[in-house]
Short mmCIF file of C-alpha atoms in Angstrom, two decimals:
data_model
loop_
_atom_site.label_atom_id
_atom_site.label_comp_id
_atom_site.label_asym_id
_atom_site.label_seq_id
_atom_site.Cartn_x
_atom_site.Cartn_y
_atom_site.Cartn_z
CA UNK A 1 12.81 -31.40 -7.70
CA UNK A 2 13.86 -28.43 -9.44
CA UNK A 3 15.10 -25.03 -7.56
CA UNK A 4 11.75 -23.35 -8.87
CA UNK A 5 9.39 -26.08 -7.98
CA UNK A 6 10.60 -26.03 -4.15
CA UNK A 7 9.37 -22.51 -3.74
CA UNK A 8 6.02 -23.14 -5.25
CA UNK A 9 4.96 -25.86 -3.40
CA UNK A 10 6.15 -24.82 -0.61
CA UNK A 11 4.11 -21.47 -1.34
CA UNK A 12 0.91 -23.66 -1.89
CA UNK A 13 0.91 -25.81 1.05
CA UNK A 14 1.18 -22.02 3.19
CA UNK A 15 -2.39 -21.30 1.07
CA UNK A 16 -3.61 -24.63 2.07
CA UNK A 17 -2.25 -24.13 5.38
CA UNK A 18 -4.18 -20.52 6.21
CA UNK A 19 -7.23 -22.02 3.72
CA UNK A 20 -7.74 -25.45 6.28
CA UNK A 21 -7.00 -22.50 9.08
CA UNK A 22 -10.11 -20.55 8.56
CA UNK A 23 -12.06 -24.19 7.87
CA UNK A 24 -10.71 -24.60 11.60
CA UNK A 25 -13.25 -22.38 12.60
CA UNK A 26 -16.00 -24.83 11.82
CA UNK A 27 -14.47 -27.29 13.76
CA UNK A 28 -14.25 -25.30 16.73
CA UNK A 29 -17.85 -23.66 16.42
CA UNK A 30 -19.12 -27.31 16.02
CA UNK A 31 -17.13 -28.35 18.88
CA UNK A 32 -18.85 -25.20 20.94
CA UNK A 33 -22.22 -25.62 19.28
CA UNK A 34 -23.15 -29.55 20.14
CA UNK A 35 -21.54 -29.74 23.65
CA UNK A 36 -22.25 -26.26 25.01
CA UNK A 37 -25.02 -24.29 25.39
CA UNK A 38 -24.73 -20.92 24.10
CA UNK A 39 -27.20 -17.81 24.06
CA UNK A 40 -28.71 -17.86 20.37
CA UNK A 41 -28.14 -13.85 20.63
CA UNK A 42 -24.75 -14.42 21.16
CA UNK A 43 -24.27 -16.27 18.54
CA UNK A 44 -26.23 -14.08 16.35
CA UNK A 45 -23.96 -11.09 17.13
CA UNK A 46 -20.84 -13.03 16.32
CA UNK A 47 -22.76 -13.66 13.22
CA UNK A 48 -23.54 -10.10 12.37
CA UNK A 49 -19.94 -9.08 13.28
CA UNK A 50 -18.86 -11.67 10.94
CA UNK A 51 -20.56 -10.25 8.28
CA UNK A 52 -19.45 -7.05 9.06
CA UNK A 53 -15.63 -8.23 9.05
CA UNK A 54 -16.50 -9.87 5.23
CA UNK A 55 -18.28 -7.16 4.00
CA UNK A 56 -14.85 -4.85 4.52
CA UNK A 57 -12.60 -7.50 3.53
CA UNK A 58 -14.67 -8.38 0.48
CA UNK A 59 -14.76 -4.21 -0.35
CA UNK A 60 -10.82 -3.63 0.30
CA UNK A 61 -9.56 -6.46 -0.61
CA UNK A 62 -11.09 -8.37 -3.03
CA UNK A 63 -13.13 -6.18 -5.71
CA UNK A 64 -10.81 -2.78 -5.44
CA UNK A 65 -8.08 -5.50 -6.17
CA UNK A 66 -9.80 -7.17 -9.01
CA UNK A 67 -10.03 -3.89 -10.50
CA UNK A 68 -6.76 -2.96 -10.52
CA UNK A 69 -5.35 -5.98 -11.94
CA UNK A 70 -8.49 -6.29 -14.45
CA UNK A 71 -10.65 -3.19 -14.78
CA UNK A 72 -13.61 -2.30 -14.60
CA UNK A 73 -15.46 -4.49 -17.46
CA UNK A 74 -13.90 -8.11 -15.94
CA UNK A 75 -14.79 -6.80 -12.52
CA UNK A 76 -18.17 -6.19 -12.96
CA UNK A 77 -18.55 -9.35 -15.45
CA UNK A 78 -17.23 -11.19 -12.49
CA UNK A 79 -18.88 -10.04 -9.42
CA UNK A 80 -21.61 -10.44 -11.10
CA UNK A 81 -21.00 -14.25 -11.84
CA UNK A 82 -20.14 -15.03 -9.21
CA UNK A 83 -23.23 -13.89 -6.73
CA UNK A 84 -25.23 -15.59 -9.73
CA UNK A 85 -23.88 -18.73 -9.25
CA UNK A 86 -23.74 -19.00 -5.26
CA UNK A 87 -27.40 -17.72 -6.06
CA UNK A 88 -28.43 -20.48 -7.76
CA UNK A 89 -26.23 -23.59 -6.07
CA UNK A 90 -27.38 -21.68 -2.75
CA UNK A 91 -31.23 -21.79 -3.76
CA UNK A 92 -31.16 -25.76 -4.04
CA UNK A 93 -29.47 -26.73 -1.07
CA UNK A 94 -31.47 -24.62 0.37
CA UNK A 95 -34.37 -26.46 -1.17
CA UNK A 96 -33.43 -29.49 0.52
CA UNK A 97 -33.08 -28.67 4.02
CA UNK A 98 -30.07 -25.94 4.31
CA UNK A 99 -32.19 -23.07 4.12
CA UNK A 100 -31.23 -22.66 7.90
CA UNK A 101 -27.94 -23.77 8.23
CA UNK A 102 -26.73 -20.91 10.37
CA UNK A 103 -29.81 -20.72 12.76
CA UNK A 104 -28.91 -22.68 15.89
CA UNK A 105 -32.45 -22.96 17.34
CA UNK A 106 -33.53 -24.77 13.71
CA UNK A 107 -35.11 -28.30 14.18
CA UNK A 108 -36.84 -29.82 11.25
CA UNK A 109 -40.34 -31.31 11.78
CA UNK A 110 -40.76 -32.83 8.55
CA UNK A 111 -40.07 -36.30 7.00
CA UNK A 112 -41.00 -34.49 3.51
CA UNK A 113 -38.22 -34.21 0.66
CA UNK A 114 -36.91 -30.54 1.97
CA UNK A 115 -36.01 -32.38 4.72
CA UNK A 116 -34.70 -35.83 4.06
CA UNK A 117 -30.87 -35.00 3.64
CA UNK A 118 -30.97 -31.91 5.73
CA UNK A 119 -27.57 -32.96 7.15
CA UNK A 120 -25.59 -33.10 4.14
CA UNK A 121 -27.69 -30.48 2.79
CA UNK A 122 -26.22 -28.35 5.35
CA UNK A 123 -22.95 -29.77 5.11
CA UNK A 124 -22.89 -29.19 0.98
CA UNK A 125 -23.98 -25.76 1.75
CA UNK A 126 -21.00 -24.87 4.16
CA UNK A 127 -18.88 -25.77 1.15
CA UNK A 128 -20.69 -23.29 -1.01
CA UNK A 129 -20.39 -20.77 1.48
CA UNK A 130 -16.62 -21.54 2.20
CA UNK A 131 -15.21 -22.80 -1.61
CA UNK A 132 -15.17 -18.99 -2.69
CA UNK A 133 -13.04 -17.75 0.25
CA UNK A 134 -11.08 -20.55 0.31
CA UNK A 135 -9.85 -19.67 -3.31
CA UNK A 136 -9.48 -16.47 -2.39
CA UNK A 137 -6.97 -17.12 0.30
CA UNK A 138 -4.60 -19.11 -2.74
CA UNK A 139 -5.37 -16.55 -5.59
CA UNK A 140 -3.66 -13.72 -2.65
CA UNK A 141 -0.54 -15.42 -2.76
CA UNK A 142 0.05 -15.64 -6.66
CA UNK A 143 2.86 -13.74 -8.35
CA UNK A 144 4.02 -12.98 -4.76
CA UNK A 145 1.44 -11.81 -2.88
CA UNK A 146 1.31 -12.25 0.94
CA UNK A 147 -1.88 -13.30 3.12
CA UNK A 148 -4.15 -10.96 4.24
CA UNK A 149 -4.94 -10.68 7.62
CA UNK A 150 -7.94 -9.21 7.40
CA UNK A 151 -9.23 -11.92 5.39
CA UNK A 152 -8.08 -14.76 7.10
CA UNK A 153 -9.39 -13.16 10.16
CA UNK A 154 -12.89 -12.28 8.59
CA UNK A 155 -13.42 -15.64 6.90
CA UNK A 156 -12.50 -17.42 10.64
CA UNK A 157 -15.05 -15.05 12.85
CA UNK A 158 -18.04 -15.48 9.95
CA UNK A 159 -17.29 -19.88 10.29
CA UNK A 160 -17.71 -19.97 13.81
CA UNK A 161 -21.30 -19.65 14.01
CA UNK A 162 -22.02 -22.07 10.91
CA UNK A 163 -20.19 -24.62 12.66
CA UNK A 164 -21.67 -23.79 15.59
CA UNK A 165 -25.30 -23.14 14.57
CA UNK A 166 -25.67 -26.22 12.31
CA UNK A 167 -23.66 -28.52 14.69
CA UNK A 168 -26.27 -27.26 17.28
CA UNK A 169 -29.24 -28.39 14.85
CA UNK A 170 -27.37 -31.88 13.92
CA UNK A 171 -27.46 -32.65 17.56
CA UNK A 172 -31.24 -31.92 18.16
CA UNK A 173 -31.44 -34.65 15.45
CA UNK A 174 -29.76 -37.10 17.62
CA UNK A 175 -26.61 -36.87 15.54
CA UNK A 176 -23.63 -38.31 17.32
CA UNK A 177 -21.02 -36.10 18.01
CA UNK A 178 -18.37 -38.41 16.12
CA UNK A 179 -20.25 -37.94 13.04
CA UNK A 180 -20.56 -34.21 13.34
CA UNK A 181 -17.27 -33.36 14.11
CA UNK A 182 -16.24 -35.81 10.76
CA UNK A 183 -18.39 -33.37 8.53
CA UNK A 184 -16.68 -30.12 9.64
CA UNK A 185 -13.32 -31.77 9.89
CA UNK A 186 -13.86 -32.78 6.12
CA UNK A 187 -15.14 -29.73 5.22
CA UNK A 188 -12.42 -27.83 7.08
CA UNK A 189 -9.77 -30.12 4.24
CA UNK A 190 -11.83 -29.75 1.63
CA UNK A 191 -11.21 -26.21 2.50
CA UNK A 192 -7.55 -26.31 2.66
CA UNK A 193 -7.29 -28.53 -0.74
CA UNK A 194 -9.04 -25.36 -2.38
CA UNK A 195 -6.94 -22.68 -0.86
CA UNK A 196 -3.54 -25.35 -2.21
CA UNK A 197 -5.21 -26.14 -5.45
CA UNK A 198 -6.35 -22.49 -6.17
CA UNK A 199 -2.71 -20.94 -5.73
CA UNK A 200 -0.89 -24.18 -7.59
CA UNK A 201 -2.86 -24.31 -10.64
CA UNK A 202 -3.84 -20.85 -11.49
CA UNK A 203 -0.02 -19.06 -11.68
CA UNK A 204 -0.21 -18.97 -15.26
CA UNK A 205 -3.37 -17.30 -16.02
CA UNK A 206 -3.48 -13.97 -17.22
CA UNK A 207 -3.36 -11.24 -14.91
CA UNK A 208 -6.97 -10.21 -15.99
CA UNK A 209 -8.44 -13.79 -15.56
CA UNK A 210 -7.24 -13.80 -11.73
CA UNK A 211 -8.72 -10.45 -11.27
CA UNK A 212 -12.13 -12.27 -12.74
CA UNK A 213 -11.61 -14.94 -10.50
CA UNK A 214 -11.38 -12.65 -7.52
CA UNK A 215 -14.24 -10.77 -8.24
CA UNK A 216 -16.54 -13.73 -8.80
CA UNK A 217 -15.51 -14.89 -5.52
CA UNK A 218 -16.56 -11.71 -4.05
CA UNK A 219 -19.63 -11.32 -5.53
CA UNK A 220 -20.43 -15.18 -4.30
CA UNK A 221 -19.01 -14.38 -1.06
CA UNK A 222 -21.63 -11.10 -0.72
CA UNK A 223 -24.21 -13.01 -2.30
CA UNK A 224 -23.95 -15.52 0.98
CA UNK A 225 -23.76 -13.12 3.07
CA UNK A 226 -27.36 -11.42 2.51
CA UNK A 227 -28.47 -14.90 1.65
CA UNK A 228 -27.89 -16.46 4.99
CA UNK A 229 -25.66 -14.76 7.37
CA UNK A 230 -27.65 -11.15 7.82
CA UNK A 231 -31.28 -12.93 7.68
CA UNK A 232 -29.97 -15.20 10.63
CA UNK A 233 -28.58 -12.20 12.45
CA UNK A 234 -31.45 -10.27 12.48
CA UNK A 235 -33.46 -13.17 13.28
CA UNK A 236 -32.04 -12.62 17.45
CA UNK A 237 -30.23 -9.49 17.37
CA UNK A 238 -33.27 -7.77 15.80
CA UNK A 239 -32.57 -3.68 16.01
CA UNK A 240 -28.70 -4.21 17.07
CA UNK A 241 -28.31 -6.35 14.01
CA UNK A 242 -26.92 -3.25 12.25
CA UNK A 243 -25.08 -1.36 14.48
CA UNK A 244 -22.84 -5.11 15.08
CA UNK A 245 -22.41 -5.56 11.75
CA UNK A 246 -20.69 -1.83 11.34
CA UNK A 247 -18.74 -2.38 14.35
CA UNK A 248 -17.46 -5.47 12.30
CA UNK A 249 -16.49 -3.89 9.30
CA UNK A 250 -15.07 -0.98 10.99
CA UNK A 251 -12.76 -3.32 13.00
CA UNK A 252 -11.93 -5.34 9.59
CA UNK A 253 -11.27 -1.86 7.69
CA UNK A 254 -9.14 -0.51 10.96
CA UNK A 255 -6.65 -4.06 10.96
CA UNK A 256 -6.62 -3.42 7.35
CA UNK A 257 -5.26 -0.07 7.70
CA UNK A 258 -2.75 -0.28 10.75
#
């Protein structure tokens, strides 16, 4: 192994490292969601804070950094892309049972097609929601970047209620708890893999390709956020939905800062 290949790979197993960390959170909100019994207003405040924490992260770190590595044109081209696509992969899971994924009091009635897969339908969707922050997390250490806190920390606070929503939903179902704790540790891999393969594989691409790459992520990672974190969150917290969600990005933008 050559002197420069140590370095790297050692570099990329750190992004899979903090990229499986954040798919942690699943874990432990599954873990919380199918043997405890929380308050579905608590855990639509942690999901309104969480989307408070992403929205600042996403603002701070992610677009005003794609811009000044790419400009404006590849910024916009890419935020853009990227919302589109969650958009569309987001509308047919969401066809087929994943529309609620994040909604812990959500129990299907139906043997009709939107429901037949709902499980996996709510398991593909967590790895829509998660594959754009996950690449995030690797494309932040290129060219010698460093982790950022505030992202790590966002992405782990907005998983927690998935995992603990859906997990909560699975077990209505009868779902053992073997088999729902083997989705979200897969996913949290999966995750991981991403946040390793993203930081490996993309070194060489030109400065203003990462900077696409970042903003598309952001734009998907907004997209999901009005898709199916704020609807959910307003769903219990009703009125306060707002006022948690600023608290959330204030915190985010204030760890960012100090």
């Amino acid at each position: 192994m050559t002197p420069f290949m140590t370095p790297l790979i050692v570099s990329s197993f750190q992004a899979a490292f903090w990229g499986g960390f954040t798919g942690i959170a699943l874990l432990v909100g599954s873990v919380i969601g199918y043997f405890g019994q929380l308050n579905q207003r608590v855990v639509a405040g942690v999901m309104a804070f969480g989307s408070g924490t992403l929205i600042s992260a996403l603002s701070f770190e992610l677009v005003e950094k794609a811009y000044q590595k790419g400009g404006i044109q590849f910024t916009v081209i890419g935020f853009l892309s990227g919302a589109l696509v969650y958009s569309v992969a987001n509308f047919f899971v969401s066809k087929y049972g994943a529309k609620h994924r994040k909604r812990s009091n959500f129990l299907p009635q139906s043997n009709t097609d939107e429901f037949r897969n709902n499980d996996w339908s709510i398991a593909i969707g967590a790895l829509i929601d998660g594959i754009p922050e996950s690449i995030v997390i690797g494309l932040s250490m290129i060219k010698g970047g460093t982790i950022s806190i505030v992202m790590i920390a966002a992405v782990f606070v907005s998983n927690i209620p998935e995992g603990l929503s859906s997990s909560a939903g699975m077990r209505k179902n009868k779902k053992s708890w073997q088999y729902v704790l083997t989705i979200w540790l897969s996913i949290a891999v999966i995750s991981a893999v991403c946040s390793g393969t993203a930081f490996l594989f993309l070194q060489n691409l030109n400065v203003r390709i990462i900077a696409l790459i970042t903003a598309s992520a952001a734009g998907a990672v907004l997209a999901m956020i009005v898709d199916t974190m704020i609807p959910e969150a307003f769903a219990e917290t009703h009125n306060f939905a707002g006022l948690i969600t600023v608290i959330g990005f204030l915190c985010a933008f204030l760890l960012d800062k100090i």
